[in-house]
Coordinates of C-alpha atoms in Angstrom, one line a residue:
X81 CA -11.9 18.9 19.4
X82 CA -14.2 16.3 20.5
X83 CA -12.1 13.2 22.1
X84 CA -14.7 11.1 23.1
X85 CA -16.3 11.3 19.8
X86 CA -13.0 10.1 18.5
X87 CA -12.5 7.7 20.7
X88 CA -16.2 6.2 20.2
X89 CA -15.2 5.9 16.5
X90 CA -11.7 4.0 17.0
X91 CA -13.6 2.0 19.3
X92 CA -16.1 0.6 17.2
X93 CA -13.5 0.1 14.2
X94 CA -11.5 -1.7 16.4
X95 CA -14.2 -4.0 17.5
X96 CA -14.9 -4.6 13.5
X97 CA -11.4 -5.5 13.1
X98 CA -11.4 -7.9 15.9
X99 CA -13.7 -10.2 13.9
X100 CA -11.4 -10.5 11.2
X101 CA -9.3 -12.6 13.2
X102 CA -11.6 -15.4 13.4
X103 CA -10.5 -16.3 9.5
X104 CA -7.1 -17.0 10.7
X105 CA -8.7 -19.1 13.5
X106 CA -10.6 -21.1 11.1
X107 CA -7.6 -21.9 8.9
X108 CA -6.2 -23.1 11.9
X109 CA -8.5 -26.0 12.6
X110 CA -8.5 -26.6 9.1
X111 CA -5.0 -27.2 8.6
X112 CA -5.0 -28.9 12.2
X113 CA -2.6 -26.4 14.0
X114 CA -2.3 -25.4 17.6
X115 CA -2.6 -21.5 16.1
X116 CA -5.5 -20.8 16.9
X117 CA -5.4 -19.8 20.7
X118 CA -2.8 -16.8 19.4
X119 CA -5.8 -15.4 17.0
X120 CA -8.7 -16.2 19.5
X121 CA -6.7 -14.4 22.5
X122 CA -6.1 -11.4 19.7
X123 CA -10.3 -11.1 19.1
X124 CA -10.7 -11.0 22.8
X125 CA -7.6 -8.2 23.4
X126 CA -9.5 -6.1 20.6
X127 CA -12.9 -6.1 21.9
X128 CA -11.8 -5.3 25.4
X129 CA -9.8 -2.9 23.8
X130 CA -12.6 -1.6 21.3
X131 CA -15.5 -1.9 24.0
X132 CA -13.5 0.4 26.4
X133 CA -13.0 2.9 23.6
X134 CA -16.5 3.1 22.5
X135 CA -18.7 2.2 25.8
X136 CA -18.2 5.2 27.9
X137 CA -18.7 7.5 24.5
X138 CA -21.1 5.6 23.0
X139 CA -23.9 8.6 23.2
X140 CA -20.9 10.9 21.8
X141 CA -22.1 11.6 17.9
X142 CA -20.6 15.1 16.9
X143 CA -20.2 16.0 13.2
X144 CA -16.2 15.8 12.4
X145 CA -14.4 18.5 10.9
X146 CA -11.5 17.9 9.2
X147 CA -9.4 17.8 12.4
X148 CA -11.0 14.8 14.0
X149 CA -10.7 13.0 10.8
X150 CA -7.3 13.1 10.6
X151 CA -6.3 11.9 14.2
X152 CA -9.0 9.5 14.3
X153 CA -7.3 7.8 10.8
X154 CA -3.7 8.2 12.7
X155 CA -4.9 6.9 16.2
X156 CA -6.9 4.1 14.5
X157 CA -4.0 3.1 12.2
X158 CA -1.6 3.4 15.3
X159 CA -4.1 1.1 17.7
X160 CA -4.6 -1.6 14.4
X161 CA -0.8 -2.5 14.0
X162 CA -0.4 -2.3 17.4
X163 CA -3.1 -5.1 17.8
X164 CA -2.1 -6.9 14.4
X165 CA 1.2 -7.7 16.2
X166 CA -0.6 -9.5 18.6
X167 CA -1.5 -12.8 17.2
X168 CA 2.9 -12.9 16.5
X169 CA 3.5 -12.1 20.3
X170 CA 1.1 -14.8 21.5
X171 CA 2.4 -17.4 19.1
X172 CA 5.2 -19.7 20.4
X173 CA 6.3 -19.9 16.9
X174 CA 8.1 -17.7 14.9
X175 CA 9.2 -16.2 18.4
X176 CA 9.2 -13.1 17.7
X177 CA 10.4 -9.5 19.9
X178 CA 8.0 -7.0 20.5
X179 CA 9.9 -4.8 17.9
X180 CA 9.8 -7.5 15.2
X181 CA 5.7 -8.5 15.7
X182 CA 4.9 -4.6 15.3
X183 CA 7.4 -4.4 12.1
X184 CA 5.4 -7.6 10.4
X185 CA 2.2 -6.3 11.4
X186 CA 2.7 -2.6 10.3
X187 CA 4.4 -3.9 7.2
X188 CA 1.4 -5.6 6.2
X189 CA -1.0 -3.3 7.1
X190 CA 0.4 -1.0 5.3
X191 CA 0.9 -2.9 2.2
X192 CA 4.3 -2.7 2.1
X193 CA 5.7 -6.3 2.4
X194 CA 8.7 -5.6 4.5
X195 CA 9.4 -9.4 6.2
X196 CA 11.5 -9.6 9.1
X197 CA 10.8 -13.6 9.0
X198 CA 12.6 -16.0 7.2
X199 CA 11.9 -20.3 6.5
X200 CA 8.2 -19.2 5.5
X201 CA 7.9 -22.3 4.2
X202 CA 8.2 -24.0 7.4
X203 CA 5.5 -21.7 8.8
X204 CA 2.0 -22.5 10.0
X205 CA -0.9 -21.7 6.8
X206 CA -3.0 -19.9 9.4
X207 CA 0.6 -17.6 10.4
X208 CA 1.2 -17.4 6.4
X209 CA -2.6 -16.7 5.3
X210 CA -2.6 -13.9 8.3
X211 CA 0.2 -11.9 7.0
X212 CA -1.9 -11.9 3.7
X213 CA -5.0 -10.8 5.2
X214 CA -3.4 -7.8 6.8
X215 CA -2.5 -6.4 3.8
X216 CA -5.6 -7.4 2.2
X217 CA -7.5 -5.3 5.0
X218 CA -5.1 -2.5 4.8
X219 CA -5.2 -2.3 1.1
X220 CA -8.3 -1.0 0.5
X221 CA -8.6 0.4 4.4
X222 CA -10.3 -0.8 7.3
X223 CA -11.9 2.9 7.9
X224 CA -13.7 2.8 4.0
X225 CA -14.8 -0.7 4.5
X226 CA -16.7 0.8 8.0
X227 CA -17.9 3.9 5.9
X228 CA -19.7 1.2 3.4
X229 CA -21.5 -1.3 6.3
X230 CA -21.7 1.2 9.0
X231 CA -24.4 4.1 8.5
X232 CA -23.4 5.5 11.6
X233 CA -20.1 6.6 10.4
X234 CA -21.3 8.5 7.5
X235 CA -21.7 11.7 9.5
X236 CA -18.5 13.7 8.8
X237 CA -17.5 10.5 7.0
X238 CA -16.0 12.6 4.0
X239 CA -13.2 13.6 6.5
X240 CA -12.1 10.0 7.3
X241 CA -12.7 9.1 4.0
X242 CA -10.2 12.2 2.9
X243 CA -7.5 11.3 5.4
X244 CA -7.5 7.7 4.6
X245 CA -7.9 7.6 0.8
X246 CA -4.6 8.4 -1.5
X247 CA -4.0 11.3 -4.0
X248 CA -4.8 14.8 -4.6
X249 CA -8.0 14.9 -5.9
X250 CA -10.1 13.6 -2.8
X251 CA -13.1 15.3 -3.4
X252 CA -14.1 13.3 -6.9
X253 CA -16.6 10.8 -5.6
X254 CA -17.9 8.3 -7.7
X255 CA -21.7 8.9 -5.9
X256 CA -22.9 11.8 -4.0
X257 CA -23.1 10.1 -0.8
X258 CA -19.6 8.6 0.6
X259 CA -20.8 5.7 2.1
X260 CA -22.2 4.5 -1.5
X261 CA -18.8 5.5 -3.0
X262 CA -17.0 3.4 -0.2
X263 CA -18.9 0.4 -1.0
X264 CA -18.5 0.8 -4.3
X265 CA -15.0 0.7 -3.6
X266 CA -15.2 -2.8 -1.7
X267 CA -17.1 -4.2 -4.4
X268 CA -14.7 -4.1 -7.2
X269 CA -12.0 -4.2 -4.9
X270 CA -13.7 -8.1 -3.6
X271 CA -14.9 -8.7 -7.4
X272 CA -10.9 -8.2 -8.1
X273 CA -9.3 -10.6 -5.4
X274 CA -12.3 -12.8 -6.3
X275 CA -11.2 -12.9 -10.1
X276 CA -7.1 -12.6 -9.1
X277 CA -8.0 -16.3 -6.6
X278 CA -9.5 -17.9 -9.4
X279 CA -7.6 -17.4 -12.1
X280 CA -4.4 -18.1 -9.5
X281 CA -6.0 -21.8 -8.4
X282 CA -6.5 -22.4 -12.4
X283 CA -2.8 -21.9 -12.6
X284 CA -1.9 -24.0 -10.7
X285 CA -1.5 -22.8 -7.1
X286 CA -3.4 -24.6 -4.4
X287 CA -6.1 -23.1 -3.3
X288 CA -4.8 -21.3 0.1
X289 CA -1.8 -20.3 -1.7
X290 CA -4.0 -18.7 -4.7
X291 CA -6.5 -16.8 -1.9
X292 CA -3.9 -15.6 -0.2
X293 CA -1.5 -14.2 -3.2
X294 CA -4.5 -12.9 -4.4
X295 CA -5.2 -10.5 -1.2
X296 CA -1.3 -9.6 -1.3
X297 CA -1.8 -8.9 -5.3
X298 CA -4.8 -6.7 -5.3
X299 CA -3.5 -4.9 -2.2
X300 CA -0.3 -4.6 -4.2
X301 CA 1.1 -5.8 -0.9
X302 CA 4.0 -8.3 -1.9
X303 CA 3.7 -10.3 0.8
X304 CA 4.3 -14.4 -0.1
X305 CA 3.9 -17.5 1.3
X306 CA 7.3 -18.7 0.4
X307 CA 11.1 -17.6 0.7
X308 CA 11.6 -17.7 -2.6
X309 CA 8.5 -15.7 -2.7
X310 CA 6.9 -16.1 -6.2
X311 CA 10.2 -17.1 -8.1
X312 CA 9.5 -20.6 -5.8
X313 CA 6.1 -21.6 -8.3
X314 CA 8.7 -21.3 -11.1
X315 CA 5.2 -21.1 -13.4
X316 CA 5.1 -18.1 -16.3
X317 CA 1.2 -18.3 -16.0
X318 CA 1.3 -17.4 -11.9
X319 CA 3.4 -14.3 -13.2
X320 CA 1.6 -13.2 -16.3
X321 CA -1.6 -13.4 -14.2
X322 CA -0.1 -11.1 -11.1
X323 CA 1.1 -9.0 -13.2
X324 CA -2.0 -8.3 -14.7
X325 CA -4.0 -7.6 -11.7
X326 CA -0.6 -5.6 -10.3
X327 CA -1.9 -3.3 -13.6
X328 CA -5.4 -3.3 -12.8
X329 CA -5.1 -2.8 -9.3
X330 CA -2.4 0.1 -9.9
X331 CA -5.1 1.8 -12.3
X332 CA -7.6 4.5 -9.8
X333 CA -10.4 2.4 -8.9
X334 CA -12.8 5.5 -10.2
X335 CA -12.1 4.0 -14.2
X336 CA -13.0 0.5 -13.3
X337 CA -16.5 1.8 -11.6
X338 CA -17.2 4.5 -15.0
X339 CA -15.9 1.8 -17.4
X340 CA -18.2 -0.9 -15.8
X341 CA -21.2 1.4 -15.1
X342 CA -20.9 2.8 -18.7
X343 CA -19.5 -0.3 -20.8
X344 CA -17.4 1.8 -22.3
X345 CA -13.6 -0.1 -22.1
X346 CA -12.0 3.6 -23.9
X347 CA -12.5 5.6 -20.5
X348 CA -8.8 4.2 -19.7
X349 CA -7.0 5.6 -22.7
X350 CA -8.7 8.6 -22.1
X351 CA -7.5 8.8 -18.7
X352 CA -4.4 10.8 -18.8
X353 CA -2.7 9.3 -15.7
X354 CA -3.5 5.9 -17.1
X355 CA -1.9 6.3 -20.4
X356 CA 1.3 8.0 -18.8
X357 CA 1.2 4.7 -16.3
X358 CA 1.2 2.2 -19.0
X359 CA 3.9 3.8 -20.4
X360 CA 5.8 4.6 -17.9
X361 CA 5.4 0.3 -17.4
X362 CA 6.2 -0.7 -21.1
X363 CA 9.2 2.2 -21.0
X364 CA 10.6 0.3 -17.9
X365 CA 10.3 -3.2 -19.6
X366 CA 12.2 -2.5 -22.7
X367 CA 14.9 -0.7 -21.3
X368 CA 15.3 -3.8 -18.5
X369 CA 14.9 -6.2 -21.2
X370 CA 17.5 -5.1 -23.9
X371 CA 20.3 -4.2 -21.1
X372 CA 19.7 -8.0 -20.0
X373 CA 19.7 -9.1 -22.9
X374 CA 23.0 -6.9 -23.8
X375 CA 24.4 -8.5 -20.5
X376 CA 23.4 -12.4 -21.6
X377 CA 25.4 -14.6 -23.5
X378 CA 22.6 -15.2 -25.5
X379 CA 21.8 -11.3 -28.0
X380 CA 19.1 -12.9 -29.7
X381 CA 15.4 -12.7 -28.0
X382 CA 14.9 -14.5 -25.0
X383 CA 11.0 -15.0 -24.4
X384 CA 12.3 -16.4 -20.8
X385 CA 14.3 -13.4 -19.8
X386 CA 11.3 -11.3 -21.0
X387 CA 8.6 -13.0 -18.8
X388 CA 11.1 -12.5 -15.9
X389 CA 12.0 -8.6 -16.8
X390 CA 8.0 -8.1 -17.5
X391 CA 6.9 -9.5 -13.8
X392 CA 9.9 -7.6 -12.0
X393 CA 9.7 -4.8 -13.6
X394 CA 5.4 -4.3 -12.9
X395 CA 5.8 -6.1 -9.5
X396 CA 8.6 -2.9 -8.3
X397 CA 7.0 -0.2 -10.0
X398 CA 3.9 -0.8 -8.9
X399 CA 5.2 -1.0 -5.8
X400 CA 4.2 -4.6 -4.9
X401 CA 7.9 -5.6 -4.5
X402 CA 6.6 -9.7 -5.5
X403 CA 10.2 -11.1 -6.7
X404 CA 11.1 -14.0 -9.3
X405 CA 14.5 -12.9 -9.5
X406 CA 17.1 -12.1 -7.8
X407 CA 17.6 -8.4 -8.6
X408 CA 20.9 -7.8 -6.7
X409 CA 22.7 -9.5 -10.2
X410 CA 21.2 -7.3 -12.8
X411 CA 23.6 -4.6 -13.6
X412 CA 24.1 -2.1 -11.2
X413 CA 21.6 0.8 -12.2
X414 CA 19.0 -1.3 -13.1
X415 CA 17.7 -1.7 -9.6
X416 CA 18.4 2.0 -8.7
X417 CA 16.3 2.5 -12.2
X418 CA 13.4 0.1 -10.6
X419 CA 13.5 1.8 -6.6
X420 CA 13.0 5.4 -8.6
X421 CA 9.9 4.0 -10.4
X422 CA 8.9 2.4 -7.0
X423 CA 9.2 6.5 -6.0
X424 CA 6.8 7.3 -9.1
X425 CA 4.7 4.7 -8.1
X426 CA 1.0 3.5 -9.0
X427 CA -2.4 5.9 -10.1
X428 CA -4.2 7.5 -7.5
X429 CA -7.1 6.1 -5.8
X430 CA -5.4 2.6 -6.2
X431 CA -4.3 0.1 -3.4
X432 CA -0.7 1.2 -4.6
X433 CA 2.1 3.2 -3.2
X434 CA 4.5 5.9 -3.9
X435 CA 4.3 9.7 -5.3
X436 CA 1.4 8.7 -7.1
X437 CA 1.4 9.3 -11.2
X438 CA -0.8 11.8 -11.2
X439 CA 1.5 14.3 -9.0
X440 CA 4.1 14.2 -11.0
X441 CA 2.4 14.4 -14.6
X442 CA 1.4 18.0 -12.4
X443 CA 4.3 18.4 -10.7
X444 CA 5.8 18.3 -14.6
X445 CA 2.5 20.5 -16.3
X446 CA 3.3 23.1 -13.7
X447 CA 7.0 23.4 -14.4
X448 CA 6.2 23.3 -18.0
X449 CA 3.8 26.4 -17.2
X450 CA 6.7 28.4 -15.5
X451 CA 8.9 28.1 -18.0
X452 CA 6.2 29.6 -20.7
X453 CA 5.4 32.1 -18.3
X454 CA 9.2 33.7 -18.5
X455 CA 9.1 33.7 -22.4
X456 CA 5.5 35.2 -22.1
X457 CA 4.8 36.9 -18.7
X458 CA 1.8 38.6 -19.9
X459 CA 0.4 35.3 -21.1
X460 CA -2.6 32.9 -19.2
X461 CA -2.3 29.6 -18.5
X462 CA -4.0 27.2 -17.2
X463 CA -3.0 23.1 -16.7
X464 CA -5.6 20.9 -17.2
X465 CA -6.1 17.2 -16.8
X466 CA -8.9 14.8 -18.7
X467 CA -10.1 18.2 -20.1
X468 CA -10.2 19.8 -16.3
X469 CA -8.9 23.0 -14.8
X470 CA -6.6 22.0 -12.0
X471 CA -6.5 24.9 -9.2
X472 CA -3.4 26.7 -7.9
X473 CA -4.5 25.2 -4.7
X474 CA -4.3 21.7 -5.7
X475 CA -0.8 22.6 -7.3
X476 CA 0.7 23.9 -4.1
X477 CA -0.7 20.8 -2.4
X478 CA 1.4 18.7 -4.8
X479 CA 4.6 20.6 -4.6
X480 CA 4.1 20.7 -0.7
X481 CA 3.8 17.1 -0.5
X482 CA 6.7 16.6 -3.0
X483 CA 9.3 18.5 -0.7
X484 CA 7.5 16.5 2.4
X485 CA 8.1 13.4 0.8
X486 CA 12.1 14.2 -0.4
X487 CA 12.5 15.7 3.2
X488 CA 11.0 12.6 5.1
X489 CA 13.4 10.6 2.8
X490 CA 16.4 12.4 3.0
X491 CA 16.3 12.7 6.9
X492 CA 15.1 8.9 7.5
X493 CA 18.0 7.8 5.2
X494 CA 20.6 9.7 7.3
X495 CA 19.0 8.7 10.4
X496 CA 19.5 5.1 9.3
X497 CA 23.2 5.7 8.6
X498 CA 23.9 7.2 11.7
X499 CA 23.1 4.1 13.1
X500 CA 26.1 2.2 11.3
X501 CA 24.0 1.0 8.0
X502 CA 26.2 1.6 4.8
X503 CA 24.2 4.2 2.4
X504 CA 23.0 2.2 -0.2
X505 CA 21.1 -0.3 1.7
X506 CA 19.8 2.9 4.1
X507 CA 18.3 4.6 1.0
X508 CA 16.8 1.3 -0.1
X509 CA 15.3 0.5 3.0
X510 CA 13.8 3.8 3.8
X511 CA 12.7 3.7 -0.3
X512 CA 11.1 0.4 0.3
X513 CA 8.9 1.4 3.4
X514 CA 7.9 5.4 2.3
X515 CA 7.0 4.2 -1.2
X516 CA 5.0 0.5 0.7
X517 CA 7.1 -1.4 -2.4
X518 CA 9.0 -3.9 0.8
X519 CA 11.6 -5.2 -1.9
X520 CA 15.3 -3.9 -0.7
X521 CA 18.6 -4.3 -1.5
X522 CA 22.0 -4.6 -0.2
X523 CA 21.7 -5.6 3.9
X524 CA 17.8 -5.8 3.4
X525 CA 17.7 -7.7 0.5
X526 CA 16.3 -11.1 1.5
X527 CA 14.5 -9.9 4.5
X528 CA 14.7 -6.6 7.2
X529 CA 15.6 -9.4 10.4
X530 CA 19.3 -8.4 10.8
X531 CA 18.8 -4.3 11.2
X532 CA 18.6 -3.0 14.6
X533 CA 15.5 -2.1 16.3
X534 CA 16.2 1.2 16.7
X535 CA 16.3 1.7 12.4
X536 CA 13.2 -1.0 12.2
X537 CA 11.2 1.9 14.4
X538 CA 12.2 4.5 12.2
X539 CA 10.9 2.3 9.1
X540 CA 7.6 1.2 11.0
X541 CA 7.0 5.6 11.0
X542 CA 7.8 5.6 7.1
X543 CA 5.8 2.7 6.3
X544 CA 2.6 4.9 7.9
X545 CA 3.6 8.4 6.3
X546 CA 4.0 5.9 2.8
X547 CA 0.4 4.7 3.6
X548 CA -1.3 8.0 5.1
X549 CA 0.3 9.8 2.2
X550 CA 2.3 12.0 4.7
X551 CA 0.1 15.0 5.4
X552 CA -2.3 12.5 7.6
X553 CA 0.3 11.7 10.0
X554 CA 2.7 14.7 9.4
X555 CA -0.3 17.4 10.2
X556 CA -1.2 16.4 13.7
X557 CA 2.6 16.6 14.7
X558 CA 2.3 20.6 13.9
X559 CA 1.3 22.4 17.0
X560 CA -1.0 24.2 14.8
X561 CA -3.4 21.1 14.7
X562 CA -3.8 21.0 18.3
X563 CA -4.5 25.2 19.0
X564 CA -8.2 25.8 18.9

């Protein structure tokens, strides 16, 4: 394995990432705070940091194999959030612990909009529009961004590209040459948040407020600037219009690019993981809306309580965890309903998190298969999606990463109880970091401050397995990884 190729790498991605704290700085002189010294000592940390990695390996340019691209995406991941906490260590306010700063940071990062802070709206703008930023980096990733502006990466850049990108079907590329499909990738992903800001300020928000829920919306972060989180605008339009980009952003970035490129607005509906998607979406909403509306005084239709079911309902499942609502007094299996969804999660090759759509319209094809193969055991089948054969390879993948993910949930859960958290709010906690969806309930259900550090650890691991898709981070802990 060649380490000081790896290390070269993380160093100069690190350095890249140390410019984007100058933004923060920026908004701090703007908004006349004394910020700015947190996010200035940050940049310098990171190019120290960066230069060290990369100068003495600078001359190191080996082709990676698959290997290196995995621990170069886990070690770069592991160095950002550990420098993303920075800026919330240096600050004098919120005074934050070492544990909490590296929860905030990870949790944005990650896009998963876990907050362990509380009176946001007492907070500095440049603090608030930081948080935002994070999980507009870690949205798309900081990695594919490099692949698109940094030619130097693009040897073996189909292995970082692999480790970093989510679901199963890695190899379709939207150009021969990965560095043209990452910055095709930027470019509707910026053309998005551009679009998202706009509409946001025409709403109504100010214009800090609109950029900044517009990174956490097309990162399907979930991140706000407010306690009250969106629920504080108390404006339909704010929610119609997040909710639309939640869609749009949850939708594989691939069927923007071929939809644009070809002008052909049908190459959704004939995606099959889009339609199944949609209606997993509009499924959700009508059930939420008519047990509400069985639980209201009012039976009759409520356009209201419908604008408040269709936000919630797109923000969880989507895994965005934005609230307008406070979900805690629907009835009781309503959000148990919305955390499964939040399992199900967005399309693949989107900014969201969870299972991923596509797995389990597989996951169901191949059980579907089995079960005609016992009536017919002589018979051939094959499972096909969007008209393409899908190999048994690709379908142990799946089912491998299904019993990963139930495994990784199932132990993190009892590892959280054992540490004297009742069950439900364990499961939800351990739910809201694996799938990146933030939103919990019972203990965790305004923020994640008041869990002890030892749990907050466990959910800062889940959070990366969530965003690496758990084979990234769970392969290099096999000893297998690391024999020659």
């Amino acid at each position: 394995m060649h380490f000081r190729t790896i290390c070269r790498i993380v160093g100069l991605l690190l350095i890249i990432f140390s410019v984007t704290m100058i933004v923060p700085s920026l908004v701090s002189i703007i908004y006349k705070e004394d910020t700015g010294i947190a996010f200035i000592k940050t940049f310098i940390c990171a190019q120290i940091i960066g230069f060290l990695f990369w100068a003495p390996n600078f001359k190191e340019k080996n082709e990676l194999q698959t290997r290196e691209g995995f621990l170069i995406v886990v070690l770069f991941w592991i160095v950002l959030g550990s420098v993303g906490a920075l800026p919330f260590l240096f600050l004098k306010y919120p005074n934050l612990s070492i544990t909490n700063a590296f929860f905030e940071s990870f949790s944005g990062l990650t896009t998963t909009g876990a907050t362990i802070l509380f009176n946001l709206d007492k907070l500095p703008q440049s603090i608030l529009f930081y948080r935002q930023m994070l999980q507009w980096f870690g949205g798309m990733g900081i990695i594919v961004l490099a692949l698109a502006i940094l030619p130097i990466l693009g040897t073996g850049g189909m292995q970082l590209y692999k480790a970093e990108m989510p679901g199963p079907l890695k190899d379709n590329k939207m150009q021969p040459r990965i560095a043209e499909t990452a910055k095709i990738l930027w470019l509707i992903y910026v053309a998005l948040t551009f679009l998202c800001a706009l509409s946001l300020w025409f709403a109504g928000l100010p214009i800090i407020e609109a950029i900044g829920h517009s990174f956490s919306t097309v990162s399907i972060g979930g991140f706000s600037t407010h306690d009250e989180n969106i629920g504080f605008y108390k404006n339909t339009n704010v929610e119609i219009i997040i909710s639309i980009f939640l869609i749009i952003s949850g939708c594989n970035y691939s069927l923007h690019f071929f939809a644009f490129s070809k002008k052909k607005i049908n190459i959704y509906y004939k995606d099959m993981e889009f339609r199944i998607f949609f209606l997993i979406q509009i499924t959700l909403i009508i059930i939420s809306f008519l047990t509400l509306l069985k639980f209201s005084d009012d039976s009759t239709f409520n356009l209201d309580l419908f604008n408040k079911v269709f936000f919630q309902v797109i923000s969880i499942s989507t895994t965005a965890g934005f609230t307008s609502d406070k979900i805690s007094n629907w009835p009781t299996y309503l959000p148990i309903l919305l955390i499964i969804s939040s399992c199900i999660g967005s399309c693949s090759g989107s900014t969201g998190g969870g299972i991923k759509v596509i797995r389990i319209i597989l996951l169901y094809l191949h059980w579907s298969t089995e079960l005609k193969k016992i009536i017919h055991p002589n018979a051939i089948y094959s499972i096909k999606i969007n008209d393409y054969a899908i190999s048994e390879k690709i379908i142990k993948n799946i089912l491998c990463f299904i019993l990963s993910y139930i495994l990784i949930l199932i132990i993190s859960t009892l590892i959280l109880i054992s540490t004297g958290i009742d069950y439900f709010s364990s499961f939800s906690s351990v739910a809201a970091t694996l799938n990146n969806v933030g939103i919990g309930f019972g203990v965790v259900e305004n923020n994640f401050f008041n869990l002890n550090d030892f749990s907050k650890w466990i959910l800062i691991l889940t959070m990366l397995f969530g965003r690496l898709e758990i084979f990234t981070l769970l392969i290099i802990l096999t000893p297998t990884f690391w024999r020659e």
